[in-house]
Amino acid sequence: MTSATTEERLRVLCILNRKSRDGNADKLWLQISELFAAAGIDAQVVDISHETLATDVENQLLTGEYSVVVGMGGDGTHFAVFNTLKAIERRLPGLAIPPYIPVPMGTGNNVAKSLGLGHLRGNLELVPELIRHGRDHKMDLGRFRDIYFADSVSIGLDAYVVARRDRLREALPQWLRPFVHGYLIFGAAGAAGMLRAPRLQCEISVDGRQWYCGPYGNIILNNTNIYGGIFDPCPDCRYDDGILNLIMAANRFSYATACALSLRCNPKWLRNWKGKRPGGLHFCSVPVRNCQITLEPPAPVQVDGEVIGIRQQVEVSVEQQAITVRCLDD
């Protein structure tokens, strides 16, 4: 790392989720702030839990010259920051939005992993180096109504599991939460979901043409390749390829097969094993730019790890090169 005495001081706007990983993110911020000071980086911190987040970020961008915006938290944090930055961009089209760096401090960290930044979680000393010498890339974002997402939208089993995960996490005593890893809670919720998920029907149109009509177990629209922290269902999917990937399993058993095949530890040829149409015990994948889905009955919809309600009609599209992110060189 280059010494702060030989490089100009930089200003960064840090958006921190102090509750990420049940409060552990707050401890990690102390480490990062010390690294920033040593590297000659001045950081202004905004707490993501404040109701005035959008106003706070907008005021900082209007009054200060920031080299980057750094989001410190999990996928829910990055979801909130992306939507905040896009809202500011719509309100103030002449304002330059700095590049964004997602520092992984959550459980799954799908966005950071898909951008090649997952290792920052255990190597915080690389964050100042990334701020100074990282490379800027244009990133696509998915769009559901007026909501942007960096990672995915899912409908069906996964959304039911996320909703149950949230209920289980809230039921844990506060003192116990730091000792129970998020994957354990998610696993318990997933097991319950596999046993209790209702029978669901859907009709799916892809880029203006009907693609499927029938039962479904789970539907995912991925913008990045990592899903659920440990799955890579579309190894060739990229955050800048101009498309989303529709991944569908017709029933719970085909979805279980999909999960087993998509584990990140599997070889790429196995992760790529899928069909182009629903059928059998395997799942299918197809590239889309616009997707309309009708659900019967109405079902929960999960966006970047957050359940946003029950919907019957879901329309998702991609906005190409929607935002600038700073990554390591490919």
XYZ file of C-alpha atoms in Angstrom:
330
model
C 0.000 0.000 0.000
C 1.275 3.411 -0.928
C 2.098 5.645 2.014
C -0.384 8.415 2.807
C 2.487 10.901 2.808
C 3.098 10.396 -0.923
C -0.532 10.497 -2.047
C -3.209 13.119 -1.634
C -5.820 12.621 1.048
C -9.097 11.247 -0.227
C -12.615 11.785 1.089
C -15.023 8.863 1.130
C -18.666 8.698 2.129
C -19.263 5.585 4.218
C -22.775 4.207 4.678
C -22.711 1.827 7.627
C -25.232 -0.740 8.765
C -24.253 -1.084 12.411
C -26.720 -3.946 12.926
C -25.315 -6.144 10.150
C -24.258 -9.591 11.393
C -26.040 -8.822 14.691
C -23.800 -5.886 15.512
C -20.446 -7.296 14.413
C -20.288 -4.743 11.585
C -19.866 -1.993 14.154
C -16.710 -3.699 15.439
C -15.389 -4.133 11.898
C -15.943 -0.436 11.251
C -13.510 0.380 14.052
C -10.857 -1.639 12.240
C -11.607 0.006 8.893
C -11.558 3.516 10.357
C -8.063 2.871 11.727
C -6.942 1.606 8.319
C -8.416 4.702 6.662
C -6.557 7.016 9.037
C -3.269 5.231 8.359
C -3.866 5.439 4.578
C -4.716 9.154 4.561
C -8.404 8.657 3.820
C -10.974 10.938 5.450
C -14.299 9.198 6.011
C -17.707 10.738 6.616
C -20.101 8.170 8.111
C -23.853 7.982 7.528
C -25.882 5.440 9.531
C -28.209 3.483 7.261
C -30.788 3.051 10.033
C -31.597 6.778 10.088
C -34.964 7.647 8.554
C -33.282 10.589 6.833
C -30.799 8.378 4.950
C -31.679 9.689 1.474
C -31.527 13.313 2.614
C -28.278 12.751 4.527
C -26.570 11.134 1.530
C -27.855 13.791 -0.868
C -26.646 16.612 1.362
C -23.213 15.022 1.674
C -22.883 14.588 -2.097
C -23.967 18.184 -2.674
C -21.565 19.676 -0.151
C -18.530 17.413 -0.315
C -16.264 16.073 -3.043
C -16.120 12.349 -2.429
C -13.966 9.907 -4.365
C -16.212 6.923 -3.651
C -19.255 5.840 -1.674
C -18.514 2.815 0.515
C -21.390 0.642 1.733
C -20.583 -1.521 4.751
C -23.095 -4.271 5.404
C -24.832 -7.152 3.664
C -26.935 -7.333 0.505
C -29.791 -5.497 2.219
C -27.443 -2.577 2.869
C -26.286 -2.435 -0.750
C -29.923 -2.699 -1.888
C -30.773 0.376 0.193
C -27.732 2.325 -1.030
C -28.301 1.553 -4.719
C -31.914 2.711 -4.462
C -30.857 5.834 -2.569
C -28.228 6.738 -5.186
C -30.619 6.108 -8.076
C -33.291 8.276 -6.431
C -30.758 11.089 -6.013
C -29.695 10.674 -9.638
C -33.318 11.044 -10.792
C -33.878 14.137 -8.635
C -30.566 15.783 -9.482
C -29.551 14.598 -12.966
C -26.575 16.966 -13.081
C -25.010 15.645 -9.884
C -22.052 13.307 -10.357
C -22.590 10.105 -8.351
C -19.258 8.667 -7.136
C -18.405 5.000 -7.742
C -19.753 2.542 -5.180
C -17.820 -0.113 -3.254
C -19.801 -2.842 -1.435
C -17.762 -4.008 1.569
C -19.168 -7.399 2.657
C -20.303 -7.418 6.267
C -23.437 -9.531 5.956
C -24.215 -13.242 5.776
C -24.565 -14.113 2.076
C -22.753 -11.099 0.558
C -23.938 -12.060 -2.930
C -23.251 -8.670 -4.498
C -19.702 -8.339 -3.167
C -18.864 -11.937 -4.120
C -20.232 -11.463 -7.644
C -18.051 -8.362 -8.052
C -14.975 -10.284 -6.900
C -14.893 -8.507 -3.529
C -16.067 -11.275 -1.225
C -12.584 -11.763 0.205
C -12.609 -8.230 1.655
C -14.602 -9.618 4.585
C -11.470 -11.271 5.951
C -8.964 -8.817 4.455
C -10.095 -5.367 5.501
C -6.621 -3.977 4.941
C -7.355 -4.193 1.187
C -10.243 -1.705 1.392
C -8.021 1.449 1.347
C -6.042 -0.045 -1.537
C -9.256 -0.679 -3.452
C -10.422 2.891 -2.838
C -7.186 4.326 -4.239
C -6.361 1.907 -7.019
C -9.500 -0.059 -7.896
C -10.979 0.006 -11.370
C -14.400 1.485 -12.131
C -16.988 -0.613 -13.981
C -20.536 0.024 -15.129
C -23.016 -2.323 -13.446
C -26.487 -3.310 -14.625
C -29.357 -3.188 -12.157
C -32.620 -5.071 -12.263
C -35.827 -3.142 -11.774
C -39.096 -4.226 -10.177
C -41.642 -1.401 -10.282
C -39.703 1.568 -8.832
C -37.279 -0.669 -6.938
C -33.761 -1.391 -8.174
C -31.914 -4.566 -7.273
C -28.299 -5.562 -7.736
C -28.625 -9.267 -6.960
C -31.984 -10.938 -7.525
C -35.743 -11.161 -7.297
C -37.170 -14.490 -6.190
C -40.704 -15.838 -5.954
C -41.942 -19.020 -4.359
C -39.979 -21.236 -2.023
C -37.075 -18.826 -1.442
C -39.368 -15.927 -0.587
C -41.276 -18.126 1.861
C -37.957 -19.210 3.380
C -36.712 -15.616 3.755
C -39.961 -14.619 5.461
C -39.669 -17.577 7.847
C -35.963 -16.795 8.442
C -36.889 -13.286 9.529
C -39.486 -14.638 11.961
C -36.993 -17.129 13.420
C -34.325 -14.460 13.811
C -36.733 -12.123 15.574
C -37.736 -14.929 17.939
C -34.137 -15.437 19.120
C -33.201 -13.715 22.388
C -30.993 -10.685 21.767
C -28.092 -12.169 23.728
C -28.129 -15.331 21.612
C -28.145 -13.726 18.160
C -24.359 -13.048 17.916
C -23.697 -16.761 18.482
C -26.131 -18.131 15.892
C -24.774 -17.828 12.356
C -27.188 -16.578 9.707
C -26.739 -19.741 7.640
C -28.039 -21.867 10.540
C -31.224 -19.824 10.715
C -31.566 -19.902 6.937
C -31.038 -23.680 6.915
C -33.749 -24.208 9.518
C -36.124 -21.982 7.581
C -35.259 -23.814 4.349
C -35.979 -27.227 5.828
C -39.376 -26.028 7.042
C -40.089 -24.452 3.659
C -39.340 -27.654 1.754
C -41.908 -29.473 3.879
C -44.624 -26.830 4.046
C -44.450 -24.753 0.864
C -47.870 -24.478 -0.850
C -48.649 -25.605 -4.402
C -48.197 -22.692 -6.793
C -49.050 -21.886 -10.420
C -47.621 -19.249 -12.729
C -47.597 -17.897 -16.255
C -44.306 -16.410 -17.483
C -43.656 -14.218 -20.524
C -40.074 -13.509 -21.592
C -39.362 -10.466 -23.753
C -42.969 -10.315 -24.972
C -43.512 -14.037 -25.625
C -45.160 -16.625 -23.418
C -42.475 -18.940 -22.138
C -44.164 -21.124 -19.519
C -47.520 -21.833 -17.908
C -47.847 -24.339 -15.089
C -46.696 -25.209 -11.575
C -43.558 -23.742 -10.040
C -41.518 -24.319 -6.922
C -39.158 -21.369 -7.210
C -38.423 -18.548 -9.647
C -35.247 -16.446 -9.545
C -34.311 -13.469 -11.691
C -30.574 -12.987 -11.167
C -28.525 -9.946 -12.123
C -25.306 -11.337 -10.624
C -24.093 -14.907 -10.526
C -23.851 -15.622 -6.777
C -27.071 -16.507 -5.002
C -27.733 -17.351 -1.366
C -24.047 -16.889 -0.545
C -23.104 -20.463 -1.454
C -24.797 -21.029 -4.829
C -23.683 -20.155 -8.370
C -26.629 -21.169 -10.572
C -25.433 -19.143 -13.601
C -21.621 -19.235 -13.713
C -21.511 -17.221 -16.936
C -23.861 -14.508 -15.654
C -22.161 -11.132 -15.177
C -23.181 -7.874 -13.573
C -22.466 -5.984 -16.832
C -23.819 -8.320 -19.544
C -27.021 -6.357 -20.175
C -29.393 -9.201 -19.261
C -30.973 -10.950 -16.306
C -31.079 -14.716 -15.949
C -34.442 -16.361 -15.262
C -33.916 -19.546 -13.261
C -36.960 -21.713 -12.597
C -37.640 -24.995 -10.841
C -41.063 -26.516 -11.450
C -41.327 -28.154 -8.037
C -39.563 -28.553 -4.680
C -37.662 -31.653 -5.787
C -36.239 -30.003 -8.902
C -35.284 -27.007 -6.775
C -33.457 -29.269 -4.315
C -31.609 -30.722 -7.315
C -30.822 -27.208 -8.537
C -29.361 -26.249 -5.158
C -27.173 -29.357 -5.010
C -25.819 -28.769 -8.523
C -25.283 -25.035 -8.033
C -23.025 -25.173 -4.988
C -20.026 -22.904 -5.564
C -17.664 -25.736 -4.639
C -18.863 -27.793 -7.630
C -16.985 -27.723 -10.957
C -18.342 -25.258 -13.515
C -19.654 -27.938 -15.861
C -21.864 -29.285 -13.081
C -23.107 -25.825 -12.073
C -23.988 -25.226 -15.722
C -26.140 -28.370 -15.928
C -29.647 -27.134 -16.631
C -32.313 -27.136 -19.293
C -33.808 -24.408 -21.458
C -37.399 -25.407 -20.650
C -38.976 -26.648 -17.398
C -39.191 -30.400 -17.050
C -37.882 -33.461 -15.288
C -35.997 -33.116 -12.046
C -33.663 -30.369 -13.225
C -34.085 -26.638 -13.321
C -33.892 -24.344 -16.330
C -32.364 -20.995 -17.164
C -33.002 -18.446 -19.898
C -31.636 -14.894 -20.488
C -34.215 -12.092 -20.301
C -34.407 -8.320 -20.621
C -38.039 -8.060 -19.585
C -40.142 -10.643 -17.776
C -43.832 -10.647 -16.813
C -45.087 -13.206 -14.301
C -48.662 -13.896 -13.183
C -48.932 -15.836 -9.918
C -51.821 -17.970 -8.697
C -52.343 -17.623 -5.830
C -50.542 -14.316 -5.083
C -47.187 -15.047 -3.450
C -44.402 -13.311 -1.501
C -41.710 -11.571 -3.553
C -38.158 -11.248 -2.233
C -35.807 -8.570 -3.562
C -32.110 -8.685 -2.565
C -32.894 -10.578 0.632
C -35.911 -8.494 1.678
C -39.531 -9.661 1.379
C -41.409 -6.683 -0.064
C -44.951 -8.019 -0.038
C -47.372 -10.390 -1.723
C -47.988 -9.886 -5.439
C -50.023 -11.465 -8.208
C -48.400 -9.563 -11.078
C -44.614 -9.229 -11.223
C -42.758 -7.410 -13.997
C -38.982 -7.243 -13.912
C -36.593 -5.592 -16.367
C -32.913 -4.731 -16.619
C -31.423 -1.233 -16.730
C -28.085 -1.524 -18.460
C -25.013 0.273 -17.084
C -27.160 1.753 -14.346
C -24.463 2.558 -11.800
C -20.667 2.683 -11.414
C -18.938 0.281 -9.037
C -15.274 0.109 -8.106
C -13.756 -3.362 -8.215
C -10.440 -5.095 -8.455
C -9.039 -5.592 -11.941
C -10.489 -8.617 -13.744
